[in-house]
Amino acid sequence: MKIEENKELKALNTFGIEAKAKNYVRIDSFEDAQAFFKQKEYEEPILILGGGSNILLTEDFNGTVINNHIKGIEGIEENDKSITLKVGAGENWHEFVLHCIEQGYAGIENLSLIPGKVGASPMQNIGAYGVEVKEVITEVECLRLADAEKMIFTNEECQFDYRSSIFKTTHKGQYFITSVSFKLNKKPTFKVSYGAIQAQLLANGVDQDHLSIKAISDAVIQIRQSKLPDPKEIGNSGSFFKNPIVSKEKFLSLKKRFKDMPAYELPQGGYKLAAGWLIEKAGWKGYTERNYGVHKKQALVLVNYGGASGNEIYNLSERILQSIIQKFGVELEREVNVV
Ligand code: FAD
Ligand code: EPU
């Protein structure tokens, strides 16, 4: 494995932030990863990088960036109803989704077009349009950084939650995810309760009798392309903040003041508010300063039009956060990993 020095990371993060890594290494297999962590001949701290679509680099990285390229899709269990696939953490997420659709394996079609790699999917339990990846993950294979020991975490052990897992909380920075196993259905249960999907299917002329995982994937792709900026054109990391969860009391007091405020009652109690709505209502949608700002079509997405620094974007996020506390008494939490 070749360690590169002074590596420019601009092309490796979808925000398009210019930052350098003191050391950089690309890892192509489980064996290489194990040897690398065992030998410990790298400079700490380390930053594991997948597709760089959920990070904000605020400074040069004064350690070792490890870019994960472990590939491979392997069937490990199969019957009439389902198949379990073990997928290399370096596989591109959307290409994996398309592969499953082509094979008729259902369960992740609603998660089409999410950028990034398979290895990061359990990190924050990626979700979109009524589905979260925790619904299909059976286990996550990792290397423990401290001793290069192989570890398997079952679905339950990952403690998946909304945009969260142990890899983002209690076990943060301690594991290198090498593969993820997914149990997919051969007989699909279509998840189309999300209003936007229903409207798009209707617009595409797809009725109940013609529903398919491909039709759902196509609809999701169309919705996403209509409101989310393509990182190839405008730098961004998707939703910058999580949607906040508040008590019933707080929800009722806000609803009294803002009759049109969208909110979803959660089965476990509490209400999820739409951070995009709060940010828009506070006047930030489309806000632009120099060459960065808040996306014109989706207030939850901060954008770099080119040349902004990570600190400028972070400071903007802080101003937004403070203004939402002031206007609504709600504290937003960043979804993006700030490095
Ligand atoms: P990276 O950004 O490279 O890494 C993210 C974090 O995971 C970092 O902390 C990194 O250190 C860690 N990490 C990455 N790989 C590993 C590994 N192998 N082992 C250990 N740690 C690792 N997310 C959603 O949930 N739903 C969406 O709908 C969605 N839409 C998006 C739309 C756009 C336009 C963009 C730009 C982003 C969107 N995202 C969405 C966020 C992002 O795509 C996901 O979080 C994705 O899973 C990140 O994958 P990545 O490989 O790019 O991770
Ligand atoms: N809204 C506004 N103004 C805006 C943006 C949104 O009023 O500028 C309102 C919408 O009208 C709607 C509500 O907010 O009533 C929710 O909006 P939307 O359906 O666009 O979804 P979101 O809550 O903004 C979440 C995820 C996305 C995911 C979509 C679809 C989070 C933090 N974000 O966005 O995930 O793709 O739902 O399921 O949960 C990501 O995590 O990076 C991401 C893009």
Short mmCIF file of N, CA and C in Angstrom, two decimals, residues 81-237:
data_model
loop_
_atom_site.label_atom_id
_atom_site.label_comp_id
_atom_site.label_asym_id
_atom_site.label_seq_id
_atom_site.Cartn_x
_atom_site.Cartn_y
_atom_site.Cartn_z
N LYS A 81 -37.78 -16.96 -0.78
CA LYS A 81 -38.29 -15.64 -0.40
C LYS A 81 -37.24 -14.54 -0.41
N SER A 82 -35.99 -14.91 -0.06
CA SER A 82 -35.01 -13.83 0.14
C SER A 82 -33.59 -14.25 -0.24
N ILE A 83 -32.75 -13.25 -0.33
CA ILE A 83 -31.32 -13.51 -0.54
C ILE A 83 -30.54 -12.58 0.39
N THR A 84 -29.45 -13.09 0.96
CA THR A 84 -28.59 -12.23 1.77
C THR A 84 -27.29 -12.00 1.01
N LEU A 85 -26.95 -10.73 0.82
CA LEU A 85 -25.75 -10.36 0.08
C LEU A 85 -24.74 -9.71 1.02
N LYS A 86 -23.49 -10.15 0.92
CA LYS A 86 -22.40 -9.52 1.68
C LYS A 86 -21.68 -8.59 0.69
N VAL A 87 -21.66 -7.30 1.03
CA VAL A 87 -21.21 -6.32 0.05
C VAL A 87 -19.99 -5.56 0.58
N GLY A 88 -18.96 -5.48 -0.25
CA GLY A 88 -17.74 -4.76 0.11
C GLY A 88 -18.06 -3.30 0.41
N ALA A 89 -17.44 -2.79 1.49
CA ALA A 89 -17.75 -1.44 1.95
C ALA A 89 -17.41 -0.36 0.93
N GLY A 90 -16.54 -0.70 -0.04
CA GLY A 90 -16.15 0.31 -1.02
C GLY A 90 -17.01 0.33 -2.27
N GLU A 91 -18.04 -0.52 -2.32
CA GLU A 91 -18.97 -0.48 -3.47
C GLU A 91 -19.77 0.83 -3.41
N ASN A 92 -20.04 1.38 -4.60
CA ASN A 92 -20.87 2.58 -4.67
C ASN A 92 -22.31 2.22 -4.30
N TRP A 93 -22.91 3.01 -3.39
CA TRP A 93 -24.24 2.68 -2.90
C TRP A 93 -25.29 2.60 -4.02
N HIS A 94 -25.37 3.64 -4.84
CA HIS A 94 -26.43 3.68 -5.85
C HIS A 94 -26.25 2.57 -6.89
N GLU A 95 -24.99 2.26 -7.24
CA GLU A 95 -24.77 1.17 -8.20
C GLU A 95 -25.22 -0.16 -7.59
N PHE A 96 -25.03 -0.31 -6.29
CA PHE A 96 -25.50 -1.53 -5.61
C PHE A 96 -27.04 -1.59 -5.65
N VAL A 97 -27.69 -0.44 -5.43
CA VAL A 97 -29.16 -0.41 -5.49
C VAL A 97 -29.61 -0.83 -6.90
N LEU A 98 -28.99 -0.27 -7.92
CA LEU A 98 -29.38 -0.60 -9.30
C LEU A 98 -29.15 -2.08 -9.60
N HIS A 99 -28.06 -2.63 -9.07
CA HIS A 99 -27.77 -4.06 -9.25
C HIS A 99 -28.92 -4.90 -8.65
N CYS A 100 -29.37 -4.52 -7.45
CA CYS A 100 -30.45 -5.27 -6.79
C CYS A 100 -31.75 -5.16 -7.60
N ILE A 101 -32.03 -3.98 -8.11
CA ILE A 101 -33.25 -3.80 -8.89
C ILE A 101 -33.21 -4.69 -10.14
N GLU A 102 -32.07 -4.71 -10.76
CA GLU A 102 -31.91 -5.53 -11.98
C GLU A 102 -32.11 -7.01 -11.68
N GLN A 103 -31.66 -7.45 -10.50
CA GLN A 103 -31.78 -8.86 -10.11
C GLN A 103 -33.15 -9.18 -9.52
N GLY A 104 -33.97 -8.14 -9.28
CA GLY A 104 -35.29 -8.36 -8.67
C GLY A 104 -35.23 -8.53 -7.16
N TYR A 105 -34.19 -7.97 -6.53
CA TYR A 105 -34.07 -8.04 -5.07
C TYR A 105 -34.61 -6.74 -4.48
N ALA A 106 -35.67 -6.88 -3.67
CA ALA A 106 -36.37 -5.68 -3.19
C ALA A 106 -35.97 -5.30 -1.78
N GLY A 107 -36.12 -4.01 -1.48
CA GLY A 107 -35.91 -3.55 -0.10
C GLY A 107 -35.18 -2.22 -0.03
N ILE A 108 -34.38 -1.91 -1.08
CA ILE A 108 -33.61 -0.66 -1.00
C ILE A 108 -33.92 0.29 -2.16
N GLU A 109 -34.97 -0.03 -2.95
CA GLU A 109 -35.30 0.82 -4.11
C GLU A 109 -35.64 2.25 -3.69
N ASN A 110 -36.23 2.43 -2.49
CA ASN A 110 -36.56 3.79 -2.03
C ASN A 110 -35.29 4.58 -1.70
N LEU A 111 -34.16 3.88 -1.57
CA LEU A 111 -32.90 4.53 -1.21
C LEU A 111 -32.02 4.79 -2.44
N SER A 112 -32.68 4.84 -3.61
CA SER A 112 -31.95 5.12 -4.86
C SER A 112 -31.31 6.50 -4.82
N LEU A 113 -30.20 6.59 -5.51
CA LEU A 113 -29.48 7.86 -5.75
C LEU A 113 -28.90 8.55 -4.51
N ILE A 114 -28.82 7.84 -3.39
CA ILE A 114 -28.10 8.43 -2.25
C ILE A 114 -26.60 8.29 -2.57
N PRO A 115 -25.85 9.39 -2.53
CA PRO A 115 -24.42 9.29 -2.86
C PRO A 115 -23.66 8.48 -1.80
N GLY A 116 -22.42 8.17 -2.12
CA GLY A 116 -21.56 7.54 -1.12
C GLY A 116 -21.40 6.05 -1.34
N LYS A 117 -20.74 5.43 -0.35
CA LYS A 117 -20.40 4.01 -0.46
C LYS A 117 -21.18 3.17 0.53
N VAL A 118 -21.20 1.86 0.25
CA VAL A 118 -21.94 0.91 1.08
C VAL A 118 -21.46 0.94 2.53
N GLY A 119 -20.16 1.11 2.73
CA GLY A 119 -19.60 1.06 4.09
C GLY A 119 -20.10 2.15 5.00
N ALA A 120 -20.53 3.27 4.42
CA ALA A 120 -21.04 4.37 5.26
C ALA A 120 -22.54 4.22 5.52
N SER A 121 -23.19 3.29 4.81
CA SER A 121 -24.67 3.22 4.94
C SER A 121 -25.14 2.90 6.37
N PRO A 122 -24.42 2.02 7.12
CA PRO A 122 -24.86 1.80 8.51
C PRO A 122 -24.49 2.95 9.45
N MET A 123 -23.45 3.71 9.09
CA MET A 123 -22.96 4.79 9.97
C MET A 123 -24.11 5.62 10.52
N GLN A 124 -24.88 6.21 9.59
CA GLN A 124 -25.99 7.05 10.05
C GLN A 124 -27.33 6.43 9.67
N ASN A 125 -27.31 5.09 9.37
CA ASN A 125 -28.57 4.42 9.02
C ASN A 125 -29.29 5.23 7.94
N ILE A 126 -28.70 5.27 6.75
CA ILE A 126 -29.23 6.14 5.68
C ILE A 126 -30.72 5.87 5.46
N GLY A 127 -31.43 6.93 5.13
CA GLY A 127 -32.87 6.80 4.97
C GLY A 127 -33.40 7.79 3.96
N ALA A 128 -34.50 7.41 3.33
CA ALA A 128 -35.19 8.33 2.42
C ALA A 128 -36.52 7.72 1.99
N TYR A 129 -37.48 8.59 1.80
CA TYR A 129 -38.78 8.20 1.24
C TYR A 129 -39.40 6.97 1.91
N GLY A 130 -39.41 7.01 3.25
CA GLY A 130 -40.13 5.99 4.02
C GLY A 130 -39.37 4.72 4.31
N VAL A 131 -38.08 4.66 3.97
CA VAL A 131 -37.29 3.45 4.24
C VAL A 131 -35.96 3.84 4.90
N GLU A 132 -35.53 3.03 5.86
CA GLU A 132 -34.18 3.20 6.44
C GLU A 132 -33.42 1.90 6.20
N VAL A 133 -32.10 2.01 6.02
CA VAL A 133 -31.30 0.85 5.66
C VAL A 133 -31.29 -0.21 6.77
N LYS A 134 -31.59 0.21 8.01
CA LYS A 134 -31.62 -0.76 9.12
C LYS A 134 -32.65 -1.87 8.88
N GLU A 135 -33.63 -1.59 8.00
CA GLU A 135 -34.67 -2.60 7.73
C GLU A 135 -34.12 -3.80 6.99
N VAL A 136 -32.97 -3.67 6.32
CA VAL A 136 -32.43 -4.78 5.53
C VAL A 136 -31.03 -5.23 5.94
N ILE A 137 -30.38 -4.48 6.84
CA ILE A 137 -29.02 -4.88 7.26
C ILE A 137 -29.12 -6.06 8.23
N THR A 138 -28.35 -7.13 7.96
CA THR A 138 -28.32 -8.24 8.92
C THR A 138 -27.09 -8.10 9.83
N GLU A 139 -25.93 -7.79 9.21
CA GLU A 139 -24.75 -7.55 10.05
C GLU A 139 -23.73 -6.66 9.38
N VAL A 140 -22.86 -6.10 10.21
CA VAL A 140 -21.81 -5.20 9.73
C VAL A 140 -20.46 -5.79 10.17
N GLU A 141 -19.59 -6.03 9.19
CA GLU A 141 -18.25 -6.56 9.49
C GLU A 141 -17.26 -5.40 9.57
N CYS A 142 -16.44 -5.43 10.61
CA CYS A 142 -15.50 -4.30 10.83
C CYS A 142 -14.13 -4.82 11.26
N LEU A 143 -13.17 -3.94 11.20
CA LEU A 143 -11.89 -4.17 11.86
C LEU A 143 -11.80 -3.19 13.03
N ARG A 144 -11.45 -3.71 14.22
CA ARG A 144 -11.26 -2.82 15.35
C ARG A 144 -9.91 -2.14 15.19
N LEU A 145 -9.90 -0.83 15.16
CA LEU A 145 -8.66 -0.12 14.83
C LEU A 145 -7.56 -0.40 15.86
N ALA A 146 -7.93 -0.57 17.11
CA ALA A 146 -6.94 -0.71 18.18
C ALA A 146 -6.05 -1.93 17.97
N ASP A 147 -6.63 -3.07 17.47
CA ASP A 147 -5.82 -4.30 17.37
C ASP A 147 -6.03 -5.06 16.05
N ALA A 148 -6.71 -4.42 15.07
CA ALA A 148 -6.95 -5.02 13.74
C ALA A 148 -7.74 -6.33 13.83
N GLU A 149 -8.49 -6.50 14.90
CA GLU A 149 -9.30 -7.71 15.10
C GLU A 149 -10.61 -7.59 14.29
N LYS A 150 -11.00 -8.70 13.64
CA LYS A 150 -12.27 -8.68 12.89
C LYS A 150 -13.45 -8.78 13.86
N MET A 151 -14.42 -7.94 13.68
CA MET A 151 -15.59 -7.93 14.58
C MET A 151 -16.85 -7.94 13.73
N ILE A 152 -17.87 -8.65 14.20
CA ILE A 152 -19.16 -8.63 13.50
C ILE A 152 -20.20 -8.03 14.43
N PHE A 153 -20.93 -7.06 13.96
CA PHE A 153 -22.02 -6.48 14.73
C PHE A 153 -23.34 -6.88 14.10
N THR A 154 -24.23 -7.47 14.90
CA THR A 154 -25.55 -7.82 14.36
C THR A 154 -26.37 -6.54 14.23
N ASN A 155 -27.48 -6.66 13.53
CA ASN A 155 -28.36 -5.50 13.35
C ASN A 155 -28.69 -4.88 14.71
N GLU A 156 -29.07 -5.72 15.67
CA GLU A 156 -29.47 -5.22 16.98
C GLU A 156 -28.31 -4.50 17.68
N GLU A 157 -27.12 -5.08 17.56
CA GLU A 157 -25.95 -4.48 18.22
C GLU A 157 -25.58 -3.11 17.63
N CYS A 158 -25.99 -2.86 16.39
CA CYS A 158 -25.66 -1.56 15.77
C CYS A 158 -26.48 -0.42 16.37
N GLN A 159 -27.54 -0.75 17.11
CA GLN A 159 -28.41 0.27 17.74
C GLN A 159 -28.81 1.37 16.75
N PHE A 160 -29.37 0.93 15.65
CA PHE A 160 -29.78 1.90 14.64
C PHE A 160 -30.91 2.78 15.14
N ASP A 161 -30.83 4.02 14.75
CA ASP A 161 -31.87 4.99 15.09
C ASP A 161 -31.93 5.98 13.93
N TYR A 162 -32.79 6.97 14.02
CA TYR A 162 -32.88 7.97 12.95
C TYR A 162 -31.51 8.64 12.76
N ARG A 163 -30.90 8.43 11.60
CA ARG A 163 -29.59 9.00 11.24
C ARG A 163 -28.53 8.73 12.31
N SER A 164 -28.57 7.52 12.87
CA SER A 164 -27.63 7.20 13.96
C SER A 164 -27.40 5.69 14.10
N SER A 165 -26.24 5.36 14.64
CA SER A 165 -25.89 3.98 15.01
C SER A 165 -24.73 4.08 16.00
N ILE A 166 -24.30 2.94 16.53
CA ILE A 166 -23.16 2.98 17.46
C ILE A 166 -21.91 3.55 16.79
N PHE A 167 -21.83 3.41 15.45
CA PHE A 167 -20.62 3.89 14.76
C PHE A 167 -20.53 5.42 14.75
N LYS A 168 -21.66 6.06 15.03
CA LYS A 168 -21.67 7.53 15.08
C LYS A 168 -21.74 8.02 16.54
N THR A 169 -21.97 7.07 17.48
CA THR A 169 -22.14 7.48 18.89
C THR A 169 -21.07 6.79 19.77
N THR A 170 -21.48 5.73 20.47
CA THR A 170 -20.58 5.12 21.46
C THR A 170 -19.29 4.55 20.86
N HIS A 171 -19.34 4.08 19.59
CA HIS A 171 -18.16 3.43 18.99
C HIS A 171 -17.50 4.31 17.93
N LYS A 172 -17.81 5.61 18.00
CA LYS A 172 -17.30 6.54 16.99
C LYS A 172 -15.77 6.49 16.87
N GLY A 173 -15.29 6.40 15.63
CA GLY A 173 -13.85 6.46 15.38
C GLY A 173 -13.08 5.21 15.79
N GLN A 174 -13.78 4.12 16.17
CA GLN A 174 -13.06 2.95 16.67
C GLN A 174 -13.01 1.79 15.68
N TYR A 175 -13.81 1.85 14.60
CA TYR A 175 -13.91 0.71 13.68
C TYR A 175 -13.80 1.14 12.23
N PHE A 176 -13.23 0.23 11.43
CA PHE A 176 -13.22 0.40 9.98
C PHE A 176 -14.22 -0.62 9.44
N ILE A 177 -15.30 -0.15 8.85
CA ILE A 177 -16.33 -1.06 8.33
C ILE A 177 -15.81 -1.63 7.01
N THR A 178 -15.77 -2.98 6.92
CA THR A 178 -15.20 -3.62 5.73
C THR A 178 -16.26 -4.20 4.81
N SER A 179 -17.39 -4.65 5.37
CA SER A 179 -18.49 -5.11 4.52
C SER A 179 -19.80 -5.01 5.29
N VAL A 180 -20.88 -5.00 4.54
CA VAL A 180 -22.22 -4.93 5.15
C VAL A 180 -23.07 -6.02 4.49
N SER A 181 -23.85 -6.75 5.30
CA SER A 181 -24.73 -7.78 4.73
C SER A 181 -26.17 -7.32 4.77
N PHE A 182 -26.87 -7.58 3.66
CA PHE A 182 -28.25 -7.11 3.49
C PHE A 182 -29.15 -8.29 3.14
N LYS A 183 -30.31 -8.37 3.79
CA LYS A 183 -31.29 -9.41 3.44
C LYS A 183 -32.37 -8.76 2.59
N LEU A 184 -32.47 -9.19 1.34
CA LEU A 184 -33.39 -8.55 0.40
C LEU A 184 -34.47 -9.55 -0.01
N ASN A 185 -35.63 -9.01 -0.35
CA ASN A 185 -36.78 -9.87 -0.65
C ASN A 185 -36.91 -10.17 -2.13
N LYS A 186 -37.25 -11.41 -2.41
CA LYS A 186 -37.51 -11.75 -3.82
C LYS A 186 -38.95 -11.41 -4.16
N LYS A 187 -39.82 -11.37 -3.12
CA LYS A 187 -41.21 -10.96 -3.33
C LYS A 187 -41.40 -9.60 -2.67
N PRO A 188 -41.44 -8.54 -3.46
CA PRO A 188 -41.40 -7.20 -2.87
C PRO A 188 -42.67 -6.78 -2.13
N THR A 189 -42.47 -5.98 -1.08
CA THR A 189 -43.56 -5.26 -0.45
C THR A 189 -43.28 -3.81 -0.80
N PHE A 190 -44.15 -3.21 -1.60
CA PHE A 190 -43.86 -1.85 -2.06
C PHE A 190 -44.13 -0.83 -0.96
N LYS A 191 -43.18 0.10 -0.79
CA LYS A 191 -43.36 1.15 0.24
C LYS A 191 -43.61 2.47 -0.48
N VAL A 192 -44.88 2.81 -0.60
CA VAL A 192 -45.22 4.01 -1.38
C VAL A 192 -46.10 4.98 -0.58
N SER A 193 -46.02 4.88 0.76
CA SER A 193 -46.88 5.75 1.57
C SER A 193 -46.43 7.21 1.52
N TYR A 194 -45.16 7.45 1.21
CA TYR A 194 -44.62 8.81 1.16
C TYR A 194 -45.34 9.58 0.05
N GLY A 195 -45.95 10.71 0.42
CA GLY A 195 -46.78 11.48 -0.51
C GLY A 195 -46.09 11.78 -1.84
N ALA A 196 -44.82 12.19 -1.77
CA ALA A 196 -44.11 12.60 -2.99
C ALA A 196 -43.97 11.42 -3.96
N ILE A 197 -43.81 10.21 -3.42
CA ILE A 197 -43.67 9.03 -4.31
C ILE A 197 -44.99 8.78 -5.01
N GLN A 198 -46.10 8.85 -4.26
CA GLN A 198 -47.41 8.62 -4.87
C GLN A 198 -47.66 9.61 -6.00
N ALA A 199 -47.34 10.88 -5.74
CA ALA A 199 -47.58 11.92 -6.76
C ALA A 199 -46.73 11.66 -7.99
N GLN A 200 -45.45 11.25 -7.78
CA GLN A 200 -44.56 11.02 -8.93
C GLN A 200 -44.99 9.79 -9.72
N LEU A 201 -45.43 8.74 -9.02
CA LEU A 201 -45.89 7.53 -9.72
C LEU A 201 -47.11 7.88 -10.58
N LEU A 202 -48.01 8.68 -10.01
CA LEU A 202 -49.21 9.11 -10.73
C LEU A 202 -48.81 9.89 -11.99
N ALA A 203 -47.86 10.82 -11.81
CA ALA A 203 -47.39 11.63 -12.95
C ALA A 203 -46.75 10.74 -14.01
N ASN A 204 -46.14 9.62 -13.57
CA ASN A 204 -45.48 8.72 -14.52
C ASN A 204 -46.46 7.71 -15.13
N GLY A 205 -47.73 7.79 -14.71
CA GLY A 205 -48.75 6.88 -15.23
C GLY A 205 -48.61 5.46 -14.70
N VAL A 206 -48.00 5.31 -13.51
CA VAL A 206 -47.84 3.97 -12.93
C VAL A 206 -48.98 3.74 -11.92
N ASP A 207 -49.91 2.84 -12.23
CA ASP A 207 -50.98 2.56 -11.26
C ASP A 207 -50.62 1.33 -10.42
N GLN A 208 -51.50 1.02 -9.47
CA GLN A 208 -51.29 -0.09 -8.53
C GLN A 208 -50.89 -1.40 -9.23
N ASP A 209 -51.52 -1.67 -10.38
CA ASP A 209 -51.27 -2.95 -11.08
C ASP A 209 -49.90 -2.99 -11.76
N HIS A 210 -49.30 -1.82 -11.96
CA HIS A 210 -48.02 -1.81 -12.67
C HIS A 210 -46.84 -1.40 -11.77
N LEU A 211 -47.09 -1.42 -10.47
CA LEU A 211 -46.01 -1.06 -9.54
C LEU A 211 -44.87 -2.06 -9.63
N SER A 212 -43.66 -1.57 -9.53
CA SER A 212 -42.49 -2.47 -9.51
C SER A 212 -41.39 -1.75 -8.75
N ILE A 213 -40.35 -2.50 -8.35
CA ILE A 213 -39.26 -1.82 -7.64
C ILE A 213 -38.55 -0.84 -8.57
N LYS A 214 -38.53 -1.14 -9.87
CA LYS A 214 -37.91 -0.24 -10.85
C LYS A 214 -38.73 1.06 -10.95
N ALA A 215 -40.07 0.92 -10.94
CA ALA A 215 -40.92 2.12 -11.04
C ALA A 215 -40.72 3.01 -9.81
N ILE A 216 -40.57 2.39 -8.64
CA ILE A 216 -40.36 3.17 -7.40
C ILE A 216 -38.99 3.85 -7.46
N SER A 217 -37.97 3.10 -7.87
CA SER A 217 -36.63 3.68 -7.98
C SER A 217 -36.63 4.87 -8.94
N ASP A 218 -37.28 4.70 -10.09
CA ASP A 218 -37.32 5.80 -11.08
C ASP A 218 -38.00 7.03 -10.48
N ALA A 219 -39.10 6.80 -9.75
CA ALA A 219 -39.83 7.93 -9.15
C ALA A 219 -38.95 8.64 -8.11
N VAL A 220 -38.27 7.86 -7.28
CA VAL A 220 -37.40 8.45 -6.25
C VAL A 220 -36.29 9.27 -6.92
N ILE A 221 -35.70 8.72 -7.97
CA ILE A 221 -34.62 9.43 -8.68
C ILE A 221 -35.16 10.77 -9.23
N GLN A 222 -36.36 10.74 -9.80
CA GLN A 222 -36.93 11.98 -10.36
C GLN A 222 -37.17 13.02 -9.26
N ILE A 223 -37.72 12.57 -8.13
CA ILE A 223 -38.00 13.52 -7.02
C ILE A 223 -36.68 14.13 -6.54
N ARG A 224 -35.69 13.27 -6.34
CA ARG A 224 -34.41 13.76 -5.81
C ARG A 224 -33.76 14.74 -6.77
N GLN A 225 -33.82 14.41 -8.08
CA GLN A 225 -33.19 15.31 -9.06
C GLN A 225 -33.90 16.64 -9.14
N SER A 226 -35.19 16.66 -8.76
CA SER A 226 -35.95 17.92 -8.86
C SER A 226 -35.65 18.87 -7.70
N LYS A 227 -35.18 18.34 -6.55
CA LYS A 227 -34.93 19.30 -5.47
C LYS A 227 -33.55 19.28 -4.84
N LEU A 228 -32.82 18.20 -5.02
CA LEU A 228 -31.49 18.17 -4.39
C LEU A 228 -30.41 18.55 -5.40
N PRO A 229 -29.46 19.38 -5.01
CA PRO A 229 -28.40 19.75 -5.96
C PRO A 229 -27.48 18.57 -6.25
N ASP A 230 -27.07 18.43 -7.50
CA ASP A 230 -26.13 17.37 -7.89
C ASP A 230 -24.73 17.83 -7.48
N PRO A 231 -24.07 17.07 -6.59
CA PRO A 231 -22.74 17.50 -6.11
C PRO A 231 -21.73 17.71 -7.24
N LYS A 232 -21.99 17.10 -8.41
CA LYS A 232 -21.04 17.33 -9.53
C LYS A 232 -21.15 18.76 -10.02
N GLU A 233 -22.32 19.38 -9.77
CA GLU A 233 -22.51 20.77 -10.23
C GLU A 233 -22.38 21.78 -9.09
N ILE A 234 -22.99 21.46 -7.94
CA ILE A 234 -22.92 22.38 -6.79
C ILE A 234 -22.49 21.57 -5.57
N GLY A 235 -21.41 22.01 -4.93
CA GLY A 235 -20.91 21.29 -3.76
C GLY A 235 -21.94 21.26 -2.63
N ASN A 236 -22.17 20.08 -2.06
CA ASN A 236 -23.08 19.96 -0.90
C ASN A 236 -22.92 18.58 -0.28
N SER A 237 -23.53 18.39 0.90
CA SER A 237 -23.49 17.09 1.57
C SER A 237 -24.90 16.62 1.92
#
